Coordinates of C-alpha atoms and ligand atoms in Angstrom, one line a residue:
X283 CA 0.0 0.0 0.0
X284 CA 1.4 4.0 -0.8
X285 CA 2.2 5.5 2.5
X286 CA -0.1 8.0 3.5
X287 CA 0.6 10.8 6.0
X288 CA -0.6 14.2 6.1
X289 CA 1.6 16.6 8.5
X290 CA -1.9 19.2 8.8
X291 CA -1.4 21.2 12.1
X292 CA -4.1 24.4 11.9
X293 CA -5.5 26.6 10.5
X294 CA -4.1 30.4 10.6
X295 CA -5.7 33.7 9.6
X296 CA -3.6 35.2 6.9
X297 CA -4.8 38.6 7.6
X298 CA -4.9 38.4 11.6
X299 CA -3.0 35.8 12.5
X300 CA -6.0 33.8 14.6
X301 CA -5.7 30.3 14.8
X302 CA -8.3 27.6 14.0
X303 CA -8.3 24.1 14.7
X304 CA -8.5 22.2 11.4
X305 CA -10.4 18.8 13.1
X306 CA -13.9 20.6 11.9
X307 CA -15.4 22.3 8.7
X308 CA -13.9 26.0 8.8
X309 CA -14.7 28.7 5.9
X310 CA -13.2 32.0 6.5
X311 CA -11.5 33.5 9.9
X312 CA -14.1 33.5 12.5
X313 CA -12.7 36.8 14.0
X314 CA -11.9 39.2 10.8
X315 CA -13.8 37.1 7.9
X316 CA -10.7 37.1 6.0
X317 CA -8.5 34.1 4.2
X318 CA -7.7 30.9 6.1
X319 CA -4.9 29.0 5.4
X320 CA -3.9 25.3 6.2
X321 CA -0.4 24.8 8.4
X322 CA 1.6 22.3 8.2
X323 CA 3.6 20.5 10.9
X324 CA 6.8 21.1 8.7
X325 CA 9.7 19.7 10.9
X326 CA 7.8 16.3 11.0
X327 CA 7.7 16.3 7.2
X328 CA 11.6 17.2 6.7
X329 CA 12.2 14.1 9.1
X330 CA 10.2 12.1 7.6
X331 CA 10.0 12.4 3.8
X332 CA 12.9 13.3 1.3
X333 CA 11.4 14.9 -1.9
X334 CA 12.6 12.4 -4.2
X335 CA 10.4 10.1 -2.3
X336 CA 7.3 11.1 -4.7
X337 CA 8.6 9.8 -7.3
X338 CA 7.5 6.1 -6.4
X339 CA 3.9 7.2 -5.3
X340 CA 0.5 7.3 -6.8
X341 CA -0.1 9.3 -9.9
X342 CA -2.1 11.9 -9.3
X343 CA -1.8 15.3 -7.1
X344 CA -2.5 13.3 -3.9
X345 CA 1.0 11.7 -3.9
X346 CA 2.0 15.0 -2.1
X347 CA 0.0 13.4 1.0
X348 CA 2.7 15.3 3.5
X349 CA 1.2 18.6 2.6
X350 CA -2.1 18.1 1.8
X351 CA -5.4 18.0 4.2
X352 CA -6.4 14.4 4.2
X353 CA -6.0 12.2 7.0
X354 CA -7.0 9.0 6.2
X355 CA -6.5 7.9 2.3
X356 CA -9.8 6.3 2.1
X357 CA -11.3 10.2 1.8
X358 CA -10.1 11.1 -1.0
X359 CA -11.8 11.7 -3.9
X360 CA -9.9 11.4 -7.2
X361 CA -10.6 11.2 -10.5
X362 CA -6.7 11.3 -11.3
X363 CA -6.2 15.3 -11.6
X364 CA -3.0 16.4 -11.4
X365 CA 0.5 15.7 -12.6
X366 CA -0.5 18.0 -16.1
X367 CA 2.6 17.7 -18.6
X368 CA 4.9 20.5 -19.3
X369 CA 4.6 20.8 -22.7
X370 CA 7.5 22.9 -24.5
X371 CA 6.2 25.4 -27.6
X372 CA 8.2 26.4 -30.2
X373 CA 8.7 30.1 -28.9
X374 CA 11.1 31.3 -31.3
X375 CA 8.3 32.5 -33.7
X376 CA 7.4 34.8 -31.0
X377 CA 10.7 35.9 -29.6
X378 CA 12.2 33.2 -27.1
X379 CA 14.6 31.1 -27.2
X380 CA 14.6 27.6 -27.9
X381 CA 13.4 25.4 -24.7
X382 CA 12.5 29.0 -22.6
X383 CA 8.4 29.1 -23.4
X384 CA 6.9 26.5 -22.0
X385 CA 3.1 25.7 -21.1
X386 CA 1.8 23.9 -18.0
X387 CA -1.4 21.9 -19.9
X388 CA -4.0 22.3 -17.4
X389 CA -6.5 21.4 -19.6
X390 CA -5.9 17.8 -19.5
X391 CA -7.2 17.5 -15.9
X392 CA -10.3 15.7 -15.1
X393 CA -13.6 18.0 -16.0
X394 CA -11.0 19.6 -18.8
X395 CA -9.5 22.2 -16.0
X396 CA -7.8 23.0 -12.9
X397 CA -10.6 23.5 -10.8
X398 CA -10.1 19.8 -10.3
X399 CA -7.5 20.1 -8.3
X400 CA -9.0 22.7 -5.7
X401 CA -12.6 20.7 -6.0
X402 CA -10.5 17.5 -5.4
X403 CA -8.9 18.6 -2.3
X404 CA -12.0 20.8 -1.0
X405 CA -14.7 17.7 -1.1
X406 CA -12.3 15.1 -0.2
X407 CA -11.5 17.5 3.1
X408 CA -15.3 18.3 3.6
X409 CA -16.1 14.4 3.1
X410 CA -13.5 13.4 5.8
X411 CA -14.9 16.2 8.5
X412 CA -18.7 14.7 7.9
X413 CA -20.0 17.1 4.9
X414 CA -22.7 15.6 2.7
X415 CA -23.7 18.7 0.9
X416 CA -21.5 21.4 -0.6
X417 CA -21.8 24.2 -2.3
X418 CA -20.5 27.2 -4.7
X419 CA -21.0 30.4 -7.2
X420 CA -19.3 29.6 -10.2
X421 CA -18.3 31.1 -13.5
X422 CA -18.5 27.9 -14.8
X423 CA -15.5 25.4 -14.6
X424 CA -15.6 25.5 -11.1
X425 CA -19.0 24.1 -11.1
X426 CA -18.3 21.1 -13.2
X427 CA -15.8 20.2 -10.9
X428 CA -17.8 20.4 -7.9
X429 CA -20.2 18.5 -9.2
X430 CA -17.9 15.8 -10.7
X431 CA -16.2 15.1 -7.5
X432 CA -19.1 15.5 -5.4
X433 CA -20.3 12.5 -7.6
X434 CA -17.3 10.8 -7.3
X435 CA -17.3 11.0 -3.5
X436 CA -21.0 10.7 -2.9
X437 CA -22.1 14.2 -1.9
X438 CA -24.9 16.6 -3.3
X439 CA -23.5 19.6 -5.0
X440 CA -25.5 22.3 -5.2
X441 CA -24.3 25.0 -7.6
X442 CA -24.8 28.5 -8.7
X443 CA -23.6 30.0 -12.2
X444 CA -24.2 33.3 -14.1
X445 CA -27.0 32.6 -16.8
X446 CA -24.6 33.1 -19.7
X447 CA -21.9 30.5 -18.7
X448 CA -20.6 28.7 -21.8
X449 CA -23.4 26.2 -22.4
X450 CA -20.8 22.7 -21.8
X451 CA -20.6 24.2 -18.4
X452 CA -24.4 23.7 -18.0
X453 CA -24.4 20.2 -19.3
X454 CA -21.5 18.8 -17.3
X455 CA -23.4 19.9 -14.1
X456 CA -26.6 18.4 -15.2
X457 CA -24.8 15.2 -16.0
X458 CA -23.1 15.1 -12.9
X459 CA -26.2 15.2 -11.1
X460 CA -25.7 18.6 -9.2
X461 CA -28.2 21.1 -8.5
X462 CA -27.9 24.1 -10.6
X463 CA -29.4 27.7 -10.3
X464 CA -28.9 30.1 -13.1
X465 CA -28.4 33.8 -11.6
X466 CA -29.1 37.0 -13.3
X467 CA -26.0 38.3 -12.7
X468 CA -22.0 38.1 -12.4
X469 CA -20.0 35.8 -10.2
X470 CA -20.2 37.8 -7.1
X471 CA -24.1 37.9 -7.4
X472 CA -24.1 33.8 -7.4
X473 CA -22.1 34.0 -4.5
X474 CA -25.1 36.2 -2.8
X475 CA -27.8 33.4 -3.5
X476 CA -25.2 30.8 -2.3
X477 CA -24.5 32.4 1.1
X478 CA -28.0 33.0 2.2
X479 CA -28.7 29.1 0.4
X480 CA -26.1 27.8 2.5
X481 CA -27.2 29.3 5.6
X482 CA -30.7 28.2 5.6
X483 CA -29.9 24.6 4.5
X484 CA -26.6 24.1 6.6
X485 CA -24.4 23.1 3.3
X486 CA -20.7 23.2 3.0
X487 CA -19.6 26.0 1.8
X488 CA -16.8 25.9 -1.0
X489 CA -16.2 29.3 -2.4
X490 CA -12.7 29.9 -3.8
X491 CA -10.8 30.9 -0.6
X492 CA -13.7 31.5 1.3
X493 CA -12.4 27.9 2.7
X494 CA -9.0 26.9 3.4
X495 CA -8.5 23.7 0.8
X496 CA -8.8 24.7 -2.5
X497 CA -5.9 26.6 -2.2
X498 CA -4.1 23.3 -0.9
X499 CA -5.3 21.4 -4.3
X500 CA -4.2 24.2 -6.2
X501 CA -0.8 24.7 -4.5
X502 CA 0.2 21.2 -5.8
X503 CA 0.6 23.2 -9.1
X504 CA 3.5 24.1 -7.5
X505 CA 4.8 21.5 -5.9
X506 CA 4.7 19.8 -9.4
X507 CA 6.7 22.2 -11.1
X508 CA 9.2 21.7 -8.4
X509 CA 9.5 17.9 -8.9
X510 CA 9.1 18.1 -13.1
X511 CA 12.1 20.8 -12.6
X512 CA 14.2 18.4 -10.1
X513 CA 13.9 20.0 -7.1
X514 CA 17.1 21.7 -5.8
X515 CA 17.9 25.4 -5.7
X516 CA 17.1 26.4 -9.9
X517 CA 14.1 23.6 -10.0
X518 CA 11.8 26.3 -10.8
X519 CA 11.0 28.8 -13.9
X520 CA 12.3 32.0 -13.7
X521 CA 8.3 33.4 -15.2
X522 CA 4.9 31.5 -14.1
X523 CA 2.2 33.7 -16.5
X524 CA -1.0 32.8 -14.6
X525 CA -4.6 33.8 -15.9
X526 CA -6.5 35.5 -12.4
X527 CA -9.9 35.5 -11.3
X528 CA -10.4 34.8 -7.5
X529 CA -6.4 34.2 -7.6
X530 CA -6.6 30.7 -6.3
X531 CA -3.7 29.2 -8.1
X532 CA -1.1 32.0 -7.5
X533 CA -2.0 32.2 -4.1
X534 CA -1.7 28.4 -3.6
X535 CA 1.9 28.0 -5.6
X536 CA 3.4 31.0 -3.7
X537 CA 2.0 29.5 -0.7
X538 CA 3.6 26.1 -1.7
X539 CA 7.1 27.8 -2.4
X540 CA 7.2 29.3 0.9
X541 CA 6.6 25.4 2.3
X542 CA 9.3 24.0 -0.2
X543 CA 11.9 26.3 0.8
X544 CA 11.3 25.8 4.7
X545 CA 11.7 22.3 3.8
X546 CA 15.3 23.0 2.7
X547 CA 13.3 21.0 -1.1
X548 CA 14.1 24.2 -3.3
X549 CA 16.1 27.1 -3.0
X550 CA 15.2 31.1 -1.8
X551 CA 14.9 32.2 -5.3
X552 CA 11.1 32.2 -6.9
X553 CA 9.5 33.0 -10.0
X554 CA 8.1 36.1 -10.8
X555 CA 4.5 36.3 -10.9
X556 CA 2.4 37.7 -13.6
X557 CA -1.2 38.2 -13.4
X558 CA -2.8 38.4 -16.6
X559 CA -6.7 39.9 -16.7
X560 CA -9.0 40.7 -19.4
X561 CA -9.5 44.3 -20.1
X562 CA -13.1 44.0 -19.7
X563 CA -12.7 42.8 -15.4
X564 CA -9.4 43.7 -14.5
X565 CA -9.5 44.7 -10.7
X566 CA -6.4 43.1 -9.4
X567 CA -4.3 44.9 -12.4
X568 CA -5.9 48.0 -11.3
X569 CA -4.8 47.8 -7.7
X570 CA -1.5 46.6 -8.6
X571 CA -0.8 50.1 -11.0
X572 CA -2.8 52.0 -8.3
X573 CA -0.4 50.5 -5.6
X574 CA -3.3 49.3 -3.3
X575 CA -3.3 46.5 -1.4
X576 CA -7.0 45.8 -2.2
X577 CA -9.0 46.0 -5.8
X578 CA -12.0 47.8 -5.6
X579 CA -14.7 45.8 -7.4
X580 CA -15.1 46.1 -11.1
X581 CA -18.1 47.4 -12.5
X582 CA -20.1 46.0 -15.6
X583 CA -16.9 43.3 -15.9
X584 CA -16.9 41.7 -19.3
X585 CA -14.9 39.1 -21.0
X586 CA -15.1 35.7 -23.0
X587 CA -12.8 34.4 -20.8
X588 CA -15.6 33.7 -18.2
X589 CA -13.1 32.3 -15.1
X590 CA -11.3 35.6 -15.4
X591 CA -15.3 37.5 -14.9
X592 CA -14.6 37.8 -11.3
X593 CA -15.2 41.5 -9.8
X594 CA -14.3 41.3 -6.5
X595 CA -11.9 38.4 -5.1
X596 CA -11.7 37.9 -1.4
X597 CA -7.7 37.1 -1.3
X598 CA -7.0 40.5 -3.5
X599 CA -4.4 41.0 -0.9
X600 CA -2.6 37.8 -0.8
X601 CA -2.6 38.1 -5.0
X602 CA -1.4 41.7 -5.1
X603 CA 1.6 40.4 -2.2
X604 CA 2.5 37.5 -4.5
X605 CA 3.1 39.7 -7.3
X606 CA 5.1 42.7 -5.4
X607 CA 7.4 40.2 -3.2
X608 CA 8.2 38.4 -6.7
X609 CA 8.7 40.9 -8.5
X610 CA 6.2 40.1 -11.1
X611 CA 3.7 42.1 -12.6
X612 CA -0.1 42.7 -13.7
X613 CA -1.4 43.3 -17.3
X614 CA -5.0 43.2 -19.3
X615 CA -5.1 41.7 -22.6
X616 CA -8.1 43.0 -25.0
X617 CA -10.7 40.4 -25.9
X618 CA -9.2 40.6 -29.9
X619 CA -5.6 39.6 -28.2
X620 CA -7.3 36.7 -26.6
X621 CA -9.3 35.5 -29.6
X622 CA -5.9 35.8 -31.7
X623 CA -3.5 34.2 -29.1
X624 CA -5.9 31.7 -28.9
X625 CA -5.5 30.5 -32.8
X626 CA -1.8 31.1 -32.2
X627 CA -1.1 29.2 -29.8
X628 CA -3.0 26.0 -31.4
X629 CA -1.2 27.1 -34.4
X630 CA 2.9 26.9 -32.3
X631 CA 1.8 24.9 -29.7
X632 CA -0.9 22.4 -30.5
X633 CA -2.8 23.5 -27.5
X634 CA -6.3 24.5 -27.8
X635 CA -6.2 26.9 -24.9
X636 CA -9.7 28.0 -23.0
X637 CA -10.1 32.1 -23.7
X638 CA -8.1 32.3 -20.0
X639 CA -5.5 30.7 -21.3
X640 CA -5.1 32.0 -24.1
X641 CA -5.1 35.5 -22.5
X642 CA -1.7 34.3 -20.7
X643 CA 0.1 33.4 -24.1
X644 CA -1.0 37.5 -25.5
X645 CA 0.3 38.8 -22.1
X646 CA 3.6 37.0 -22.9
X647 CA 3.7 38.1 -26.4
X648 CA 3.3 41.8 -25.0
X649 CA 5.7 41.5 -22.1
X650 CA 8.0 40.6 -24.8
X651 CA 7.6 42.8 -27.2
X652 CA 7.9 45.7 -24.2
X653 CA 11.2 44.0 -23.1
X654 CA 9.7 43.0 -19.5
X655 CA 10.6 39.5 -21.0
X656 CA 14.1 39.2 -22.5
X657 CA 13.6 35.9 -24.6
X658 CA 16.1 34.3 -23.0
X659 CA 14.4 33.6 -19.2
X660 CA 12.5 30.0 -18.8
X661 CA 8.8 31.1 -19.1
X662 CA 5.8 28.7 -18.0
X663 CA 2.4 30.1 -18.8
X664 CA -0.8 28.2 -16.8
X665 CA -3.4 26.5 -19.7
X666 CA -5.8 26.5 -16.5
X667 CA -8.5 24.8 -19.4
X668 CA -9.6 23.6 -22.2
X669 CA -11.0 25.2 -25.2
X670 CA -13.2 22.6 -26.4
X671 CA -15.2 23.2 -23.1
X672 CA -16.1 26.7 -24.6
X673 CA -18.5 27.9 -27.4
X674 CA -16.5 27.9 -30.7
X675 CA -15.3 31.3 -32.3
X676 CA -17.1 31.9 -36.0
X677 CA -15.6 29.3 -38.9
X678 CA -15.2 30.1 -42.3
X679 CA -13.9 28.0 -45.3
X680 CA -10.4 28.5 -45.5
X681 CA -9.8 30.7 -48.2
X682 CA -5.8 31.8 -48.0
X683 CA -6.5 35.1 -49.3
X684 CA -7.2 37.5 -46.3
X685 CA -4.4 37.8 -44.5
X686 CA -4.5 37.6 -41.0
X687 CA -8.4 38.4 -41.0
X688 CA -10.2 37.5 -37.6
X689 CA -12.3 34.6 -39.4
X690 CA -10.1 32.9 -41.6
X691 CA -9.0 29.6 -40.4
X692 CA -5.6 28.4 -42.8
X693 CA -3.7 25.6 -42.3
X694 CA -0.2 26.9 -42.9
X695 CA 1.9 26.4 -39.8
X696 CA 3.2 29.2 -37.6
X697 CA 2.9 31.8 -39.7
X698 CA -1.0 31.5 -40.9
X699 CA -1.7 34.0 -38.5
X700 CA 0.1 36.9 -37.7
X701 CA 3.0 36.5 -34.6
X702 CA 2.0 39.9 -33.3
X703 CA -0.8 38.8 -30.4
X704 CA -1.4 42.3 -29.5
Ligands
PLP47 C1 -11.3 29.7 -12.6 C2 -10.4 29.8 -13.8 C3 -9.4 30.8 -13.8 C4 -9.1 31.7 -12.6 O1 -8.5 30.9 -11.6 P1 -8.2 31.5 -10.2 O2 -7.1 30.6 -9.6 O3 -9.4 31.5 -9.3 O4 -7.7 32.9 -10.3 C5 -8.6 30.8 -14.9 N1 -8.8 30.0 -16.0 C6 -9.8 29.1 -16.0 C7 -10.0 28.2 -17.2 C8 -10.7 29.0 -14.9 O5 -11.7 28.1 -14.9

């Protein structure tokens, strides 16, 4: 049998320091309302485990049992998420060198994105502590996942999405057997109908950070890029280009190098940290120009790229900190960048990149072409999902005669659309 030992300790407020025992359901500080995060008893896994040790263990996300919530194996719920390749694009057409521009292919997770990981470790945690009911507001992919592992372990799901989610999103939940509620609304307005839901039918709450595990499933993001690299002092990319929303993912992996380097696993340097928005909701690139440590919400927010829809994010602060102490930054892409990386980057890399994605890949090409990027630093850029999930842009017969005009799909290799992706 795998070895199974999770080194869980508390809970601690990331705002005011409060601790919480982690032996019952918790969803945000009991004291300020802010971000909880899960501790780790992080001596007892330096004594215990070497990191090379992971090698040999299941594959999925949960062979990093150490510093993850479960207790007892039996409570997990998988459906095999995790370990997503590394998958190297040929960059030079747009200004790297050979090897440097990679993408992590998030897509190929179970329900097509990396909610999986964040759903995995949230229901699995809320199964374990005696949940049977959980629920969320989602822009979408979140739901599916929910609902998929909620099915998986045995729980209800009940879900609540903006009207005008890309229709898959819809189907996936209805397949999965969750409850859904379609809200007139954005995001935020979901979460509104969710709260008062969950307080008048005592279900689990699982909001992106507004509980302490999804983080945890998506910090394994970073842990992975640690072992793919081969752990040691320059295991990691010098760039991670991460599509933001609620900010779950770069929260988690800056949380997991903080936990790698105290374990003596990787060295003190880290990547920097781009956060790439759309134009159309951008609050987080707003605060970061403004210098704030909070975003104001975004009004009337707008975008294709429906996981990046997200007005107001609870863990603004723990994003915009990432970013500063990295010395990363935060950019919008327009929605004609997006749509235009997007056929770019199936065109270079054979990836066919959800709208969030592809947002990350137009970022890149801009930070480049401003000289932010040099070409010549390792680059990974997050596919959090899959395009296929989403509703198709407009095809016409390939004709070969407009040049780099917005319908025209060609089948010429990397240079049948234009390389600029701004
Ligand atoms: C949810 C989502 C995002 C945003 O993720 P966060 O970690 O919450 O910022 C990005 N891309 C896709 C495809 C998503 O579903």
């Amino acid at each position: 049998m795998v070895r199974w030992t999770s080194f869980l300790s508390h809970l601690e407020c990331t705002a005011c320091g409060l601790e919480h025992a982690a032996d019952r359901l918790q969803t945000v500080c009991t004291q300020c309302g802010k971000v909880l995060f899960a501790r780790y008893d992080l001596a007892g896994v330096r004594a215990a485990t070497r990191p090379t040790d992971f090698a040999t263990r299941r594959w999925d996300m949960w062979r990093y049992s150490e510093l993850l919530p479960v207790q007892q194996p039996q409570h997990v719920v998988s459906l095999g998420e995790g370990l997503t390749p590394l998958v190297e694009v040929r960059g030079r057409d747009v200004g790297f060198e050979r090897g440097q521009l990679l993408v992590k292919d998030e897509g190929q997770n179970p329900t097509a994105s990396f909610k999986a990981r964040g759903l995995s470790a949230a229901i699995s945690r809320a199964k374990e502590l005696g949940a049977t009911d959980i629920a969320l507001p989602s822009a979408g992919n979140a739901g599916s996942a929910a609902a998929a592992y909620a099915a998986a372990g045995g729980l209800r799901a009940h879900v609540a999405m903006p009207r005008d989610v890309p229709d898959l999103n819809r189907v996936e939940t209805a397949i999965y057997g969750a409850e859904l509620t379609l809200i007139d609304g954005l995001i935020n307005d979901a979460g509104s109908f969710i709260r008062q839901q969950v307080q008048q039918h005592g279900w689990f709450d699982v909001s992106t950070l507004k509980e302490p595990y999804r983080q945890e499933g998506k910090k394994t993001m970073g842990i992975e890029l640690a072992e793919q690299g081969g752990w040691g002092d320059s295991c990691l990319p010098d760039v991670i280009v991460y599509p933001t929303g609620g900010g779950t993912g770069i929260v988690g992996m800056w949380k997991a190098f903080s936990e790698l380097e105290a374990l003596g696993w990787i060295g003190p340097k880290r990547p920097k940290m781009v956060v790439v928005q759309a134009a159309g909701c951008a609050p987080i690139v707003r605060a970061y120009e403004r210098g704030e440590q909070h975003a104001e919400p975004w009004p009337n927010a707008q975008t294709v790229a429906a996981g990046l829809r997200v007005p107001v994010a609870i863990g603004d602060y723990l994003i915009l900190d990432a970013v500063r102490a990295s010395g990363g930054t935060a950019l919008a892409v327009s929605e004609e960048a997006i749509a235009a990386a997007q056929r770019e980057m199936g065109n270079l890399a054979g990836i066919y990149a959800a709208p969030e994605a592809a947002a990350t890949w137009a970022a890149t090409c801009q930070l480049r072409q401003q000289g932010w990027l040099a070409g010549t630093e390792q680059v990974v850029l997050f596919c959090t999902g899959m395009g296929l999930k989403y509703a198709p842009p407009p095809l016409e017969e390939p004709s070969g005669q407009k040049e780099g005009a917005g319908g025209v799909w060609r089948s010429g290799g990397p240079h049948a659309t234009s390389a600029q992706a701004v």
